[in-house]
Amino acid sequence: MHISDGVLPTTISLATYALTLAGTALSLKFVRPEELPKIAVVTSAFFVASLIHLPLGPTSVHLLLPGIVGALLGPAAFLSIFIGLFLQSLLFQFGGLTALGANALMMGVPALVCGLLFQLIRGSSLLSNTIAGALAGGLGTFFSASLLAGFLFTSGENFLGVAKLALAAHIPVIIIETAISAFTISFIYRVKPELLMWKQR
Amino acid sequence: MKFPLRSIVPIFIAVLYFAQPSPGKAEEQFPAREASKPTTITCEECCCQTVLTTLEAQNKRLSEDLRGIKRDIAALNQSIAEPGIPAAMAGIGYIFGLFGVAAYMASRRKNPSSRN
């Protein structure tokens, strides 16, 4: 899922870096000091999730979790994803430092969109929260894969072929993330529903 | 076809003879009597055939072993390349440390009176 060094043209790398830094700075404005521990825990979960490989035929895929991060953190999700990806590229060699901007946009934008969607449709019952969580999880991965295809298109690949490949490879991830998100959100809703609220600054 | 085979026979015998004392899985299955067999049998064609088949069997076994070892090396390379628990722990530590510093800064900003 991560874009590696040297895949994207320089202009795209720079542009995505600028957008990512702007997004991170904006997202910093929404961080409340009381929320820092929650953001730290979600960031760690996001950081480690990509190590969980699920065997899929000859290759393996890994979890992405942009949906859950967005649903739990709201506007602060972008910061969390940026830090998680930065450490992943340093420690795991997942994606390169030059592609960090594109990777952060690829996961951060779906996280924000899914977070908003989750807040809009979650309602106040366990069932509606679970469904909203499942939708956020599945759509987050779907949007990420679509953005990946879009970024690869800028590097000159055949767009339709790559998009189909990226989406096809992520169908199992989408299914698994939908299930995991539904379970996680319903569990949090039952145990500590205030974690699902976004506190405004 | 007859002439080259005949000329190769002594070489094969020599190879078998020298290969005998060296230890190893492949050689273990060829006892010493096989090396001495060609000297007792007069029919050169027949002994040539035996030597050929034994060599081929040996080669096959060796290449199978090699393939297994290559597979092992590839698997090892892959497992070395992929990050393990230490890297994950390091990352989690970085994240908590970073947010710890952020929380500390935030707490200092909140009540500046505690600064000394």
PDB file of C-alpha atoms in Angstrom, chain A residues 5-145:
ATOM      1  CA  ASP A   5      10.962   6.123  -3.187  1.00  0.00           C
ATOM      2  CA  GLY A   6      11.449   7.125  -6.785  1.00  0.00           C
ATOM      3  CA  VAL A   7       8.016   6.099  -8.003  1.00  0.00           C
ATOM      4  CA  LEU A   8       6.487   9.553  -8.124  1.00  0.00           C
ATOM      5  CA  PRO A   9       7.796  12.444 -10.211  1.00  0.00           C
ATOM      6  CA  THR A  10       9.531  15.198  -8.252  1.00  0.00           C
ATOM      7  CA  THR A  11       6.816  17.788  -8.773  1.00  0.00           C
ATOM      8  CA  ILE A  12       4.169  15.465  -7.372  1.00  0.00           C
ATOM      9  CA  SER A  13       6.402  14.583  -4.412  1.00  0.00           C
ATOM     10  CA  LEU A  14       6.938  18.243  -3.580  1.00  0.00           C
ATOM     11  CA  ALA A  15       3.295  19.156  -4.041  1.00  0.00           C
ATOM     12  CA  THR A  16       2.085  16.299  -1.843  1.00  0.00           C
ATOM     13  CA  TYR A  17       4.687  17.225   0.783  1.00  0.00           C
ATOM     14  CA  ALA A  18       3.421  20.802   0.842  1.00  0.00           C
ATOM     15  CA  LEU A  19      -0.186  19.644   1.146  1.00  0.00           C
ATOM     16  CA  THR A  20       0.732  17.173   3.868  1.00  0.00           C
ATOM     17  CA  LEU A  21       2.621  19.745   5.913  1.00  0.00           C
ATOM     18  CA  ALA A  22      -0.283  22.166   5.586  1.00  0.00           C
ATOM     19  CA  GLY A  23      -2.709  19.435   6.622  1.00  0.00           C
ATOM     20  CA  THR A  24      -0.563  18.468   9.603  1.00  0.00           C
ATOM     21  CA  ALA A  25      -0.275  22.078  10.722  1.00  0.00           C
ATOM     22  CA  LEU A  26      -4.041  22.497  10.422  1.00  0.00           C
ATOM     23  CA  SER A  27      -4.639  19.274  12.258  1.00  0.00           C
ATOM     24  CA  LEU A  28      -2.326  20.420  15.072  1.00  0.00           C
ATOM     25  CA  LYS A  29      -4.737  23.306  15.682  1.00  0.00           C
ATOM     26  CA  PHE A  30      -7.484  20.850  16.519  1.00  0.00           C
ATOM     27  CA  VAL A  31      -5.467  18.911  19.074  1.00  0.00           C
ATOM     28  CA  ARG A  32      -6.584  19.480  22.637  1.00  0.00           C
ATOM     29  CA  PRO A  33      -4.115  18.677  25.415  1.00  0.00           C
ATOM     30  CA  GLU A  34      -6.643  16.343  27.070  1.00  0.00           C
ATOM     31  CA  GLU A  35      -6.797  14.279  23.897  1.00  0.00           C
ATOM     32  CA  LEU A  36      -3.054  13.686  23.612  1.00  0.00           C
ATOM     33  CA  PRO A  37      -3.036  10.233  25.269  1.00  0.00           C
ATOM     34  CA  LYS A  38      -5.882   9.040  23.064  1.00  0.00           C
ATOM     35  CA  ILE A  39      -4.097  10.303  19.951  1.00  0.00           C
ATOM     36  CA  ALA A  40      -0.893   8.607  21.072  1.00  0.00           C
ATOM     37  CA  VAL A  41      -2.610   5.251  21.553  1.00  0.00           C
ATOM     38  CA  VAL A  42      -4.434   5.434  18.222  1.00  0.00           C
ATOM     39  CA  THR A  43      -1.218   6.476  16.488  1.00  0.00           C
ATOM     40  CA  SER A  44       0.614   3.487  17.953  1.00  0.00           C
ATOM     41  CA  ALA A  45      -2.162   1.163  16.843  1.00  0.00           C
ATOM     42  CA  PHE A  46      -2.031   2.619  13.340  1.00  0.00           C
ATOM     43  CA  PHE A  47       1.751   2.345  13.316  1.00  0.00           C
ATOM     44  CA  VAL A  48       1.785  -1.320  14.310  1.00  0.00           C
ATOM     45  CA  ALA A  49      -1.249  -2.377  12.263  1.00  0.00           C
ATOM     46  CA  SER A  50       0.735  -2.399   9.039  1.00  0.00           C
ATOM     47  CA  LEU A  51       2.921  -5.156  10.497  1.00  0.00           C
ATOM     48  CA  ILE A  52      -0.054  -7.525  10.677  1.00  0.00           C
ATOM     49  CA  HIS A  53       0.239  -9.356   7.403  1.00  0.00           C
ATOM     50  CA  LEU A  54      -2.617 -11.447   6.116  1.00  0.00           C
ATOM     51  CA  PRO A  55      -1.566 -14.139   3.655  1.00  0.00           C
ATOM     52  CA  LEU A  56      -3.379 -13.785   0.342  1.00  0.00           C
ATOM     53  CA  GLY A  57      -2.412 -16.343  -2.255  1.00  0.00           C
ATOM     54  CA  PRO A  58       1.191 -15.832  -3.299  1.00  0.00           C
ATOM     55  CA  THR A  59       1.515 -12.418  -1.653  1.00  0.00           C
ATOM     56  CA  SER A  60       0.257 -10.890   1.573  1.00  0.00           C
ATOM     57  CA  VAL A  61      -1.600  -7.714   2.407  1.00  0.00           C
ATOM     58  CA  HIS A  62      -1.621  -5.726   5.604  1.00  0.00           C
ATOM     59  CA  LEU A  63      -4.117  -3.675   7.559  1.00  0.00           C
ATOM     60  CA  LEU A  64      -4.302   0.081   6.972  1.00  0.00           C
ATOM     61  CA  LEU A  65      -6.903   1.355   9.454  1.00  0.00           C
ATOM     62  CA  PRO A  66      -7.440   4.894   8.092  1.00  0.00           C
ATOM     63  CA  GLY A  67     -11.181   4.583   8.746  1.00  0.00           C
ATOM     64  CA  ILE A  68     -10.863   3.788  12.435  1.00  0.00           C
ATOM     65  CA  VAL A  69      -8.219   6.473  12.966  1.00  0.00           C
ATOM     66  CA  GLY A  70     -10.507   9.041  11.364  1.00  0.00           C
ATOM     67  CA  ALA A  71     -13.547   7.918  13.317  1.00  0.00           C
ATOM     68  CA  LEU A  72     -11.700   8.028  16.634  1.00  0.00           C
ATOM     69  CA  LEU A  73      -9.600  11.166  16.190  1.00  0.00           C
ATOM     70  CA  GLY A  74     -11.494  13.371  13.766  1.00  0.00           C
ATOM     71  CA  PRO A  75      -9.402  16.326  12.580  1.00  0.00           C
ATOM     72  CA  ALA A  76      -6.379  15.159  14.586  1.00  0.00           C
ATOM     73  CA  ALA A  77      -6.257  11.994  12.455  1.00  0.00           C
ATOM     74  CA  PHE A  78      -4.028  13.682   9.898  1.00  0.00           C
ATOM     75  CA  LEU A  79      -1.350  14.413  12.481  1.00  0.00           C
ATOM     76  CA  SER A  80      -1.574  10.892  13.823  1.00  0.00           C
ATOM     77  CA  ILE A  81      -1.217   9.341  10.369  1.00  0.00           C
ATOM     78  CA  PHE A  82       1.677  11.605   9.471  1.00  0.00           C
ATOM     79  CA  ILE A  83       3.615  10.593  12.583  1.00  0.00           C
ATOM     80  CA  GLY A  84       2.765   6.923  12.126  1.00  0.00           C
ATOM     81  CA  LEU A  85       3.877   6.895   8.499  1.00  0.00           C
ATOM     82  CA  PHE A  86       7.026   8.844   9.280  1.00  0.00           C
ATOM     83  CA  LEU A  87       8.109   6.287  11.855  1.00  0.00           C
ATOM     84  CA  GLN A  88       7.090   3.423   9.583  1.00  0.00           C
ATOM     85  CA  SER A  89       9.310   4.733   6.824  1.00  0.00           C
ATOM     86  CA  LEU A  90      12.202   5.185   9.276  1.00  0.00           C
ATOM     87  CA  LEU A  91      11.934   1.922  11.189  1.00  0.00           C
ATOM     88  CA  PHE A  92      10.203  -0.493   8.819  1.00  0.00           C
ATOM     89  CA  GLN A  93      11.362   0.918   5.476  1.00  0.00           C
ATOM     90  CA  PHE A  94       7.692   1.010   4.408  1.00  0.00           C
ATOM     91  CA  GLY A  95       7.479   3.645   1.710  1.00  0.00           C
ATOM     92  CA  GLY A  96      10.273   6.138   1.267  1.00  0.00           C
ATOM     93  CA  LEU A  97      10.884   9.471   2.932  1.00  0.00           C
ATOM     94  CA  THR A  98      10.476  11.269  -0.397  1.00  0.00           C
ATOM     95  CA  ALA A  99       7.079   9.641  -0.863  1.00  0.00           C
ATOM     96  CA  LEU A 100       5.977  10.400   2.695  1.00  0.00           C
ATOM     97  CA  GLY A 101       3.833  13.319   1.548  1.00  0.00           C
ATOM     98  CA  ALA A 102       1.942  11.207  -0.947  1.00  0.00           C
ATOM     99  CA  ASN A 103       1.549   8.369   1.543  1.00  0.00           C
ATOM    100  CA  ALA A 104       0.241  10.714   4.226  1.00  0.00           C
ATOM    101  CA  LEU A 105      -2.274  12.239   1.828  1.00  0.00           C
ATOM    102  CA  MET A 106      -3.270   8.778   0.661  1.00  0.00           C
ATOM    103  CA  MET A 107      -4.236   7.720   4.180  1.00  0.00           C
ATOM    104  CA  GLY A 108      -4.971  11.056   5.812  1.00  0.00           C
ATOM    105  CA  VAL A 109      -7.606  12.362   3.421  1.00  0.00           C
ATOM    106  CA  PRO A 110      -9.697   9.152   3.589  1.00  0.00           C
ATOM    107  CA  ALA A 111      -9.339   9.248   7.369  1.00  0.00           C
ATOM    108  CA  LEU A 112     -10.762  12.780   7.527  1.00  0.00           C
ATOM    109  CA  VAL A 113     -13.568  11.975   5.092  1.00  0.00           C
ATOM    110  CA  CYS A 114     -14.490   8.782   6.920  1.00  0.00           C
ATOM    111  CA  GLY A 115     -14.299  10.500  10.274  1.00  0.00           C
ATOM    112  CA  LEU A 116     -16.775  13.132   9.130  1.00  0.00           C
ATOM    113  CA  LEU A 117     -19.006  10.468   7.604  1.00  0.00           C
ATOM    114  CA  PHE A 118     -18.900   8.475  10.829  1.00  0.00           C
ATOM    115  CA  GLN A 119     -19.913  11.482  12.914  1.00  0.00           C
ATOM    116  CA  LEU A 120     -22.733  12.297  10.517  1.00  0.00           C
ATOM    117  CA  ILE A 121     -24.375   8.877  10.421  1.00  0.00           C
ATOM    118  CA  ARG A 122     -23.460   7.279  13.727  1.00  0.00           C
ATOM    119  CA  GLY A 123     -26.650   8.214  15.533  1.00  0.00           C
ATOM    120  CA  SER A 124     -27.078   7.095  19.114  1.00  0.00           C
ATOM    121  CA  SER A 125     -27.787   3.378  19.056  1.00  0.00           C
ATOM    122  CA  LEU A 126     -25.346   0.514  19.167  1.00  0.00           C
ATOM    123  CA  LEU A 127     -26.476  -0.804  15.806  1.00  0.00           C
ATOM    124  CA  SER A 128     -26.159   2.501  13.982  1.00  0.00           C
ATOM    125  CA  ASN A 129     -22.741   3.091  15.522  1.00  0.00           C
ATOM    126  CA  THR A 130     -21.569  -0.339  14.449  1.00  0.00           C
ATOM    127  CA  ILE A 131     -22.817   0.177  10.909  1.00  0.00           C
ATOM    128  CA  ALA A 132     -21.233   3.630  10.744  1.00  0.00           C
ATOM    129  CA  GLY A 133     -17.940   2.194  11.991  1.00  0.00           C
ATOM    130  CA  ALA A 134     -18.039  -0.613   9.456  1.00  0.00           C
ATOM    131  CA  LEU A 135     -18.760   1.854   6.657  1.00  0.00           C
ATOM    132  CA  ALA A 136     -15.956   4.150   7.770  1.00  0.00           C
ATOM    133  CA  GLY A 137     -13.486   1.272   7.936  1.00  0.00           C
ATOM    134  CA  GLY A 138     -14.380  -0.176   4.554  1.00  0.00           C
ATOM    135  CA  LEU A 139     -14.654   3.159   2.746  1.00  0.00           C
ATOM    136  CA  GLY A 140     -11.391   4.398   4.267  1.00  0.00           C
ATOM    137  CA  THR A 141      -9.477   1.535   2.697  1.00  0.00           C
ATOM    138  CA  PHE A 142     -11.385   1.908  -0.542  1.00  0.00           C
ATOM    139  CA  PHE A 143     -10.562   5.627  -0.796  1.00  0.00           C
ATOM    140  CA  SER A 144      -6.920   4.911   0.065  1.00  0.00           C
ATOM    141  CA  ALA A 145      -6.638   2.347  -2.701  1.00  0.00           C
TER     142      ALA A 145
END
